[in-house]
PDB file of C-alpha atoms in Angstrom:
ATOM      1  CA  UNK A  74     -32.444 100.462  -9.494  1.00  0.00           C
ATOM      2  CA  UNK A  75     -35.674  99.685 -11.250  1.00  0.00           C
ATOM      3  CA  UNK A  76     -37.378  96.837 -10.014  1.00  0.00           C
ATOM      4  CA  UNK A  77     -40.392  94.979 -11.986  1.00  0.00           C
ATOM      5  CA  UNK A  78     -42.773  92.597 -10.299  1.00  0.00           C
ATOM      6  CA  UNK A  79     -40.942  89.151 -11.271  1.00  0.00           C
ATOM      7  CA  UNK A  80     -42.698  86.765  -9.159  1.00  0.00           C
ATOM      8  CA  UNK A  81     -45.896  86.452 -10.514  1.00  0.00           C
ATOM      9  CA  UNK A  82     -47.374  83.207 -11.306  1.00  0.00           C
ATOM     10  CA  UNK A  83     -48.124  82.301 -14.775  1.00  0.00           C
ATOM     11  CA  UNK A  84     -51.861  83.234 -15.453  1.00  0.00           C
ATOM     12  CA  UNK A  85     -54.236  81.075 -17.311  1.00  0.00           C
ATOM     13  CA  UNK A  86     -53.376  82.902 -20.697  1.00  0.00           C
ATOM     14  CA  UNK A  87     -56.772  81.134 -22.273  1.00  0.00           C
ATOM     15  CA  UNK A  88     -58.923  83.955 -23.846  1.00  0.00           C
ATOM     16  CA  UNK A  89     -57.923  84.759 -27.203  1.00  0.00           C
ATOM     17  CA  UNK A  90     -57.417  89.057 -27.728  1.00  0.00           C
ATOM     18  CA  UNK A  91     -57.451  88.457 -31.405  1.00  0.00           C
ATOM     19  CA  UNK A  92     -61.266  88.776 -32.670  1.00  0.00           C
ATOM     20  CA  UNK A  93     -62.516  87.498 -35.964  1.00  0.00           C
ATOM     21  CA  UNK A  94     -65.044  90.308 -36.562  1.00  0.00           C
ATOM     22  CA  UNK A  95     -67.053  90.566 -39.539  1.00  0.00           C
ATOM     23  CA  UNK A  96     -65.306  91.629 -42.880  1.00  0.00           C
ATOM     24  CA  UNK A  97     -66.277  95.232 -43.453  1.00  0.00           C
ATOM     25  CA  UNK A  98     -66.508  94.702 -47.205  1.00  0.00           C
ATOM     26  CA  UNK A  99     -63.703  94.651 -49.521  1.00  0.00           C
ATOM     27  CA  UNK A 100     -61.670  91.489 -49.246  1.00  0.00           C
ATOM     28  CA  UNK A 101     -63.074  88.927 -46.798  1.00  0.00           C
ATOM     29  CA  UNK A 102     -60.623  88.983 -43.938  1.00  0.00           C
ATOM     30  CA  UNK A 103     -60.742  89.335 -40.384  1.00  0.00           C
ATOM     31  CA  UNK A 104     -61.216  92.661 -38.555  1.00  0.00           C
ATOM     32  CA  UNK A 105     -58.506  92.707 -35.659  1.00  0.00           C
ATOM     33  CA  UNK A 106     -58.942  94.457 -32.383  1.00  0.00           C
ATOM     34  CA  UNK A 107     -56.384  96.148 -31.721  1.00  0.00           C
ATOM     35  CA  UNK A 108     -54.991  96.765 -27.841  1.00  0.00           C
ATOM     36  CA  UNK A 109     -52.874  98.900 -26.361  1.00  0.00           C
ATOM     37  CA  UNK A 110     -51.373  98.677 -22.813  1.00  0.00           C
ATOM     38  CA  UNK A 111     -49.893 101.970 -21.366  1.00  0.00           C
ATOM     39  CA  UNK A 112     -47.123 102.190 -19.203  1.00  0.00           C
ATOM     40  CA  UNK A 113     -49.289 102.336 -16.096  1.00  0.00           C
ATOM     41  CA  UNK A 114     -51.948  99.341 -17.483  1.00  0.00           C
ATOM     42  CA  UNK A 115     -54.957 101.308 -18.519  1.00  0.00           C
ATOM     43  CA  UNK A 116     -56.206  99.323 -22.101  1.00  0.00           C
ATOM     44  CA  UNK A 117     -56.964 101.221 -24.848  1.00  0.00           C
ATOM     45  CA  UNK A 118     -58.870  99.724 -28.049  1.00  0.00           C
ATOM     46  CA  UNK A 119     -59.271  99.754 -31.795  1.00  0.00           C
ATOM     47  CA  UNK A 120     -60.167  98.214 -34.817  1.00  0.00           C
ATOM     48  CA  UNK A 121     -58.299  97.891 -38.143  1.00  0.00           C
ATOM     49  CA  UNK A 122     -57.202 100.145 -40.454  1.00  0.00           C
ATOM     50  CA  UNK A 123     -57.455 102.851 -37.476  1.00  0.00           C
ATOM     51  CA  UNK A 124     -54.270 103.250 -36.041  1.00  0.00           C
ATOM     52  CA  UNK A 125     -52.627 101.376 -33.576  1.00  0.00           C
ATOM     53  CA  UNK A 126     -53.683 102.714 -30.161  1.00  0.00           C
ATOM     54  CA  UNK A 127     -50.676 103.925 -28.205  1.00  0.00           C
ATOM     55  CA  UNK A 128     -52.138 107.315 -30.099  1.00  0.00           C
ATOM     56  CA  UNK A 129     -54.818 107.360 -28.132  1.00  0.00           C
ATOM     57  CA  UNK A 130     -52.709 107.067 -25.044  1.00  0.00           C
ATOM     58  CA  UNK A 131     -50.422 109.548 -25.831  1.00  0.00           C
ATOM     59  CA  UNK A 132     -53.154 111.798 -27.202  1.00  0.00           C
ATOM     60  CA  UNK A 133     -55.200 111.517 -23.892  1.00  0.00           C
ATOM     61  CA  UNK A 134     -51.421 111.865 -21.450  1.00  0.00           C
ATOM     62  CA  UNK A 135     -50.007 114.542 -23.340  1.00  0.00           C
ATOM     63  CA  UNK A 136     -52.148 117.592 -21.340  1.00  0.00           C
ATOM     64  CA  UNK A 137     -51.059 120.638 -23.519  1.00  0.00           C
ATOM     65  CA  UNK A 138     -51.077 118.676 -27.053  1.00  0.00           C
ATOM     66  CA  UNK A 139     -47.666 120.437 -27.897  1.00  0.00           C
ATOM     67  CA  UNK A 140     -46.527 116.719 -29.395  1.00  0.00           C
ATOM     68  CA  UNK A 141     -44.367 116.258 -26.138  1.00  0.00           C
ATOM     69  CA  UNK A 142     -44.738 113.577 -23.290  1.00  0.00           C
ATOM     70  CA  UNK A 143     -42.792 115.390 -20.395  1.00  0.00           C
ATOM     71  CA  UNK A 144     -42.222 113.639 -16.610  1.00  0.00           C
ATOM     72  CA  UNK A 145     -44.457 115.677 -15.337  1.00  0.00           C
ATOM     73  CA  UNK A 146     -47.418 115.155 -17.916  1.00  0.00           C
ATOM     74  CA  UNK A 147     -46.533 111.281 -17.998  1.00  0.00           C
ATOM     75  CA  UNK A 148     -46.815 110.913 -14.157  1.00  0.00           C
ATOM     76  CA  UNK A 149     -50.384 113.012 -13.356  1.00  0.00           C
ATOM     77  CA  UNK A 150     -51.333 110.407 -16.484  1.00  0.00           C
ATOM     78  CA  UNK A 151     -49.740 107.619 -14.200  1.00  0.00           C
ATOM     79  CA  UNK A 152     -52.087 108.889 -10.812  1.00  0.00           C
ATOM     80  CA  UNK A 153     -55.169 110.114 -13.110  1.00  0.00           C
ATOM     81  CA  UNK A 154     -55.191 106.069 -13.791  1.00  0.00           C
ATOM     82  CA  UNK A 155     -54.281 104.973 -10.213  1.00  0.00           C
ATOM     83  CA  UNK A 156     -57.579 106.314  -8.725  1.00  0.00           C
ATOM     84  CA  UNK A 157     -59.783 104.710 -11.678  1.00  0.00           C
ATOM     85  CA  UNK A 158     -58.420 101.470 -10.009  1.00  0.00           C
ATOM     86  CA  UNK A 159     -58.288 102.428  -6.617  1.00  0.00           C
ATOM     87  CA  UNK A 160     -62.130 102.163  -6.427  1.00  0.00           C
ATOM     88  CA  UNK A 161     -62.490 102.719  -2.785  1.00  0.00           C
ATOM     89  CA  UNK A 162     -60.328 105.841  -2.874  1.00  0.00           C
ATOM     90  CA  UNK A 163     -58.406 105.235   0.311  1.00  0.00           C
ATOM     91  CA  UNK A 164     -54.924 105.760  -1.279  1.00  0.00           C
ATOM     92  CA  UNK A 165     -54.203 102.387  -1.789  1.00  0.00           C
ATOM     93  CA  UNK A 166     -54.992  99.458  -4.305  1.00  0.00           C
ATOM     94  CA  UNK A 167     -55.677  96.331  -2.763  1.00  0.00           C
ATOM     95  CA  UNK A 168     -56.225  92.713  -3.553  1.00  0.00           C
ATOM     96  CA  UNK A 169     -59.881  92.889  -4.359  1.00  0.00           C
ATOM     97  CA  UNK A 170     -59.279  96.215  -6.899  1.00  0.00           C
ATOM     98  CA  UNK A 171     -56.356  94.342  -8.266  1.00  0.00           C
ATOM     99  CA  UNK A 172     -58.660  91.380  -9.216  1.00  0.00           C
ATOM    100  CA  UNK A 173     -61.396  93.851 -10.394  1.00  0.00           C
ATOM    101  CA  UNK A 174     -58.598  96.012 -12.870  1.00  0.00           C
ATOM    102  CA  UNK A 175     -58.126  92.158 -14.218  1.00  0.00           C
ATOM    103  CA  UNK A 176     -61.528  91.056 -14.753  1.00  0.00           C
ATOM    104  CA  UNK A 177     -62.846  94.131 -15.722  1.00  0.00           C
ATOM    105  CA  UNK A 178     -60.752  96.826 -16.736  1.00  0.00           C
ATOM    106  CA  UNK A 179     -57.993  95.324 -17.994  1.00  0.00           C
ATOM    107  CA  UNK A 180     -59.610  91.918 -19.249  1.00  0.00           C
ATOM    108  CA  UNK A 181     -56.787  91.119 -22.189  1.00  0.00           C
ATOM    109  CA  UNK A 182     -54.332  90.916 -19.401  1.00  0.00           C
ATOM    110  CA  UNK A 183     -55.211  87.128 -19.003  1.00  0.00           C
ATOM    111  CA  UNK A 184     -55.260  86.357 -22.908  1.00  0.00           C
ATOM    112  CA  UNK A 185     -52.571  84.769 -25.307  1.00  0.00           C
ATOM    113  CA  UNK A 186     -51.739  86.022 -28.735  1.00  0.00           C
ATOM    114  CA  UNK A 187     -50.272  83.457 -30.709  1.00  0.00           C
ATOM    115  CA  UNK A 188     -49.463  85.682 -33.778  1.00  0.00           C
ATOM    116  CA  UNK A 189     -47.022  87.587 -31.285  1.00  0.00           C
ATOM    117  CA  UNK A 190     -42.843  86.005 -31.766  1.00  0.00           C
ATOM    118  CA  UNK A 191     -41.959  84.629 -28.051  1.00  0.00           C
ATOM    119  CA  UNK A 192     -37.793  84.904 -27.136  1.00  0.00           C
ATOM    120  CA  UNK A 193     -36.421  81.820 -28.960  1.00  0.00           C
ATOM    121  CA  UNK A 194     -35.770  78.838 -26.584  1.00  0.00           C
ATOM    122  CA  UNK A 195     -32.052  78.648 -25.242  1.00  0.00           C
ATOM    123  CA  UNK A 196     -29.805  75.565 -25.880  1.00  0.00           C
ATOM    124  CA  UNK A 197     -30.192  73.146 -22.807  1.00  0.00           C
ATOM    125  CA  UNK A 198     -26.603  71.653 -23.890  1.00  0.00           C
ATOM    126  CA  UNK A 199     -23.566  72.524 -25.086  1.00  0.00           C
ATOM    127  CA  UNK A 200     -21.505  71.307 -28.496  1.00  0.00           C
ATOM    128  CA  UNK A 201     -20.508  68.135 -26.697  1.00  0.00           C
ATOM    129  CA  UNK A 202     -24.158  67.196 -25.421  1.00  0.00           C
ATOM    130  CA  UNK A 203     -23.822  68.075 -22.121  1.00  0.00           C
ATOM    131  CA  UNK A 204     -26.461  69.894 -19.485  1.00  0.00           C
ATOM    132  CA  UNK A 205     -25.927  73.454 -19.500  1.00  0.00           C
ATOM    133  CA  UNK A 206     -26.157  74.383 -15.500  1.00  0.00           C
ATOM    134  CA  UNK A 207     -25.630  78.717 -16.021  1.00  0.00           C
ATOM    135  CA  UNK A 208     -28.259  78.963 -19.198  1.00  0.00           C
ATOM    136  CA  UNK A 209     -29.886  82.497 -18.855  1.00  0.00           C
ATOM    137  CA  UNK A 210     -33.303  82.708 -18.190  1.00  0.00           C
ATOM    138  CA  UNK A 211     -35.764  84.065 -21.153  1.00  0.00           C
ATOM    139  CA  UNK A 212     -38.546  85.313 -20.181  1.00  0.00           C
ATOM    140  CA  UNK A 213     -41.620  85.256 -22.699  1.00  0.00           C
ATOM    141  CA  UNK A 214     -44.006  87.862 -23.498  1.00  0.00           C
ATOM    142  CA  UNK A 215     -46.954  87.379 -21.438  1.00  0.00           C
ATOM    143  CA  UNK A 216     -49.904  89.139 -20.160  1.00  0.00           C
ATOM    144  CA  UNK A 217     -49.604  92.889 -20.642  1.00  0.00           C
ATOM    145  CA  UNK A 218     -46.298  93.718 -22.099  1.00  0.00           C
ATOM    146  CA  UNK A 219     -48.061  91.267 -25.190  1.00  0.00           C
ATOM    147  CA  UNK A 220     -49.513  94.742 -25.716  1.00  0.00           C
ATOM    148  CA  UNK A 221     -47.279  97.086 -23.774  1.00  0.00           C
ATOM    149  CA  UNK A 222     -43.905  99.416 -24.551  1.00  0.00           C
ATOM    150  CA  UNK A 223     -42.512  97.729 -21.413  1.00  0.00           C
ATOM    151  CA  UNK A 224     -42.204  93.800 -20.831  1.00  0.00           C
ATOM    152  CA  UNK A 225     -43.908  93.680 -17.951  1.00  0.00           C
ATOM    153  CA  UNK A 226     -46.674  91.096 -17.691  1.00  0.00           C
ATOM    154  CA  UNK A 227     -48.637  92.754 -15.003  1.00  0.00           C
ATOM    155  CA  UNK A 228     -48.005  96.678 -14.019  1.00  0.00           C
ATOM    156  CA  UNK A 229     -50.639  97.205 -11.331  1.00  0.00           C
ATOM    157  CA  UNK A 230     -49.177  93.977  -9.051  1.00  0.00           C
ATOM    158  CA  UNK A 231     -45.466  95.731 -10.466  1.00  0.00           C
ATOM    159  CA  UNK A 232     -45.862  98.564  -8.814  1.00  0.00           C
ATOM    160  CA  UNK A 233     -46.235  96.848  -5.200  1.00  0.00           C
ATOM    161  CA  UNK A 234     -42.458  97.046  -4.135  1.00  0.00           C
ATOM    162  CA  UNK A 235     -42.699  95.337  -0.903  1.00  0.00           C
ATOM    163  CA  UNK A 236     -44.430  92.893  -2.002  1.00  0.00           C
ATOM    164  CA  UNK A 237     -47.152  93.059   0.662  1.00  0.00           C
ATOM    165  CA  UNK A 238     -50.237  93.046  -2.137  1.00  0.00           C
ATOM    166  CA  UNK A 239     -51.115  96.562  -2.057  1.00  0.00           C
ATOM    167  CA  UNK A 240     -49.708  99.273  -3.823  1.00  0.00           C
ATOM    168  CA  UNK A 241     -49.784 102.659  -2.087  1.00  0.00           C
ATOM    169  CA  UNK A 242     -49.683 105.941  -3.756  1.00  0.00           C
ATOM    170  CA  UNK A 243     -46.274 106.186  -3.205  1.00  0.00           C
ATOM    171  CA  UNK A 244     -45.442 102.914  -4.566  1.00  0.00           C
ATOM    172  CA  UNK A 245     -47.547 104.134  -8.008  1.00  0.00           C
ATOM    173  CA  UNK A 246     -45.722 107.305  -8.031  1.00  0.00           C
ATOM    174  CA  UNK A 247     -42.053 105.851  -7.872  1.00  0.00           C
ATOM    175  CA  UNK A 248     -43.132 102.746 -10.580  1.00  0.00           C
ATOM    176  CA  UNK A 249     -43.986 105.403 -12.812  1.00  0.00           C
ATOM    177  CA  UNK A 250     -41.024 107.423 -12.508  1.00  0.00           C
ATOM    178  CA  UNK A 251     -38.996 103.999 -13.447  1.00  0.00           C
ATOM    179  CA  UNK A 252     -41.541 103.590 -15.888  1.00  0.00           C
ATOM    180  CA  UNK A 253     -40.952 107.018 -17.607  1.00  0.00           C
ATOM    181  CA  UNK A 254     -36.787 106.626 -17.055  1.00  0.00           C
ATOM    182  CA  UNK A 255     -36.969 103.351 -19.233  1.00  0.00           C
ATOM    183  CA  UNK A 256     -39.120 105.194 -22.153  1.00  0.00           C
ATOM    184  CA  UNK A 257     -37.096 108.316 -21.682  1.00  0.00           C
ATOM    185  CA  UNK A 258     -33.847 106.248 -23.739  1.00  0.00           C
ATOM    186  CA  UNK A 259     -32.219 109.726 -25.072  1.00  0.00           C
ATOM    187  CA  UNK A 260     -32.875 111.299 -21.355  1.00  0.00           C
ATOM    188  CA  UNK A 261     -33.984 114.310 -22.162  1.00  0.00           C
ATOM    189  CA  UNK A 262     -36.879 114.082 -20.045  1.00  0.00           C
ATOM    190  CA  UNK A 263     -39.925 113.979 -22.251  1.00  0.00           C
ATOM    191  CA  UNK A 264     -41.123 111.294 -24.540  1.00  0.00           C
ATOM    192  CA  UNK A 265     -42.304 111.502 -28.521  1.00  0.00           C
ATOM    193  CA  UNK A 266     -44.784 109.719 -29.947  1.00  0.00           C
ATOM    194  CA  UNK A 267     -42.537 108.685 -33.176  1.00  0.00           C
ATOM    195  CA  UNK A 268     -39.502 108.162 -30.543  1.00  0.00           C
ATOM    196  CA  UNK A 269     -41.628 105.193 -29.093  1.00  0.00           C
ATOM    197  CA  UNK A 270     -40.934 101.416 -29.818  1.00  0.00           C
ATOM    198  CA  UNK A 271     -43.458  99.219 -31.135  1.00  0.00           C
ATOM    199  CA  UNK A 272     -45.035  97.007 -28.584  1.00  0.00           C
ATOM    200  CA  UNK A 273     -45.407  93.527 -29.602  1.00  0.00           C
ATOM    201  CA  UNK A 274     -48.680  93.036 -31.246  1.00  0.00           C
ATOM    202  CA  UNK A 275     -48.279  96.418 -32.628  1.00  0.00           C
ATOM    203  CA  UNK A 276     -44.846  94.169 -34.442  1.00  0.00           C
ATOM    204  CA  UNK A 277     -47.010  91.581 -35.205  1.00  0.00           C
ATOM    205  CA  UNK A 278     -49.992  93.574 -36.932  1.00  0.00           C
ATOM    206  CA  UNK A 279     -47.587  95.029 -39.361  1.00  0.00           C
ATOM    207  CA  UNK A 280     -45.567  91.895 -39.858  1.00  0.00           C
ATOM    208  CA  UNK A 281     -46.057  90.971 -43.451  1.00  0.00           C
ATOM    209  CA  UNK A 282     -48.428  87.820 -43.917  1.00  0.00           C
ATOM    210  CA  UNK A 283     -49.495  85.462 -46.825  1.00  0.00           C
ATOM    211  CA  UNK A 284     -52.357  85.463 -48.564  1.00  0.00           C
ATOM    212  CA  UNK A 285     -53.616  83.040 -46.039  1.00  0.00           C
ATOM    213  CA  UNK A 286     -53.382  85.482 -42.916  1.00  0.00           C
ATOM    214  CA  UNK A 287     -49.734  83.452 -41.964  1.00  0.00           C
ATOM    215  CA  UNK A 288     -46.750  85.486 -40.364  1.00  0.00           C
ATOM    216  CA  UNK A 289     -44.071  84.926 -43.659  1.00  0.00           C
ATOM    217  CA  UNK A 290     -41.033  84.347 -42.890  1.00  0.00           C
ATOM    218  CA  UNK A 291     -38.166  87.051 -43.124  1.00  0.00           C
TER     219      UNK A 291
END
């Protein structure tokens, strides 16, 4: 059964990932950076009106460019990334390379996007007023799935099944075959770019807005 990393304290979601660049002529409006969070964490980057960057990704994964994501294409994609973060290259990815992928690789990790729509709030009481004791837990959009096709806030510390804070080969290599079972919806083991949902700032980007730059209302 696939198992995400659930435990992780809430980060200090403080720097914003929303830029105001600029105006590039034309209307004066911000210039959004747009990010992109693949399955397996690495952060891809662009600016408005290029296209959303899970393009990129896929571009870069998809080895023969025949249009087609297959398992086998998706995981060497999965352990091409897992030794850019394994820094030492001792088959493992440990505390310290953890800390580097979110300082320096991965820096948007620790940021909040308020333009992105958070899970409503439940009701704490029923009809009558009273406590609800079995309410189901929502969990919000944090970290990377802000910017990811999976809600999962952080996919290196996911991948650690144990739970001992390091995240062997092995460990990768099984994550990413959940990974690619959860994209894979029509299971017929390869994935299409057009077949792909839209991550949550990608939603949030194309959500229609005001002449004032506010999310309206639908």
């Amino acid at each position: 059964m696939t198992r995400f990393f659930l435990l992780l304290p809430l980060l200090a979601l403080t720097a914003p990932a929303v830029a105001q660049m600029p105006p590039e002529g034309g209307p004066d409006r911000p210039v959004i950076n747009q990010i992109f969070f693949s399955p397996s964490g690495e952060v891809f980057r662009a600016k408005t009106p290029a296209p959303y960057p899970v393009a990129d990704w896929f571009k870069k994964a998809d080895a023969d460019g025949d249009g087609k994501l297959t398992r086998a294409e998706y995981v060497a994609d999965a352990k091409r990334y897992f030794a850019v973060i394994d820094k030492d290259e001792n088959g493992a990815i440990s505390s310290p390379e953890n800390t580097r992928y979110e300082e320096e690789l991965a820096p948007e990790i620790l940021s909040h996007v308020p333009m992105i729509t958070q899970p409503p709030k439940g009701r704490t009481t029923d009809a009558e007023g009273k406590p609800l004791t079995n309410q189901p837990y929502q969990r919000q959009i944090t970290g990377a799935a802000q910017f990811s096709l999976i809600n999962e806030p952080q996919p290196v510390r996911g991948a650690d099944a144990n739970f001992d804070f390091k995240i062997t080969a092995a460990e990768w290599e099984s994550a990413s075959l959940a990974r690619f079972r959860l994209l894979d919806k029509d299971v017929d083991g390869v994935l299409t770019l057009d077949t792909l949902s839209k991550t949550p700032m990608q939603q949030a980007l194309e959500a229609p807005r005001d002449g004032k730059g506010k999310k309206r209302r639908q």
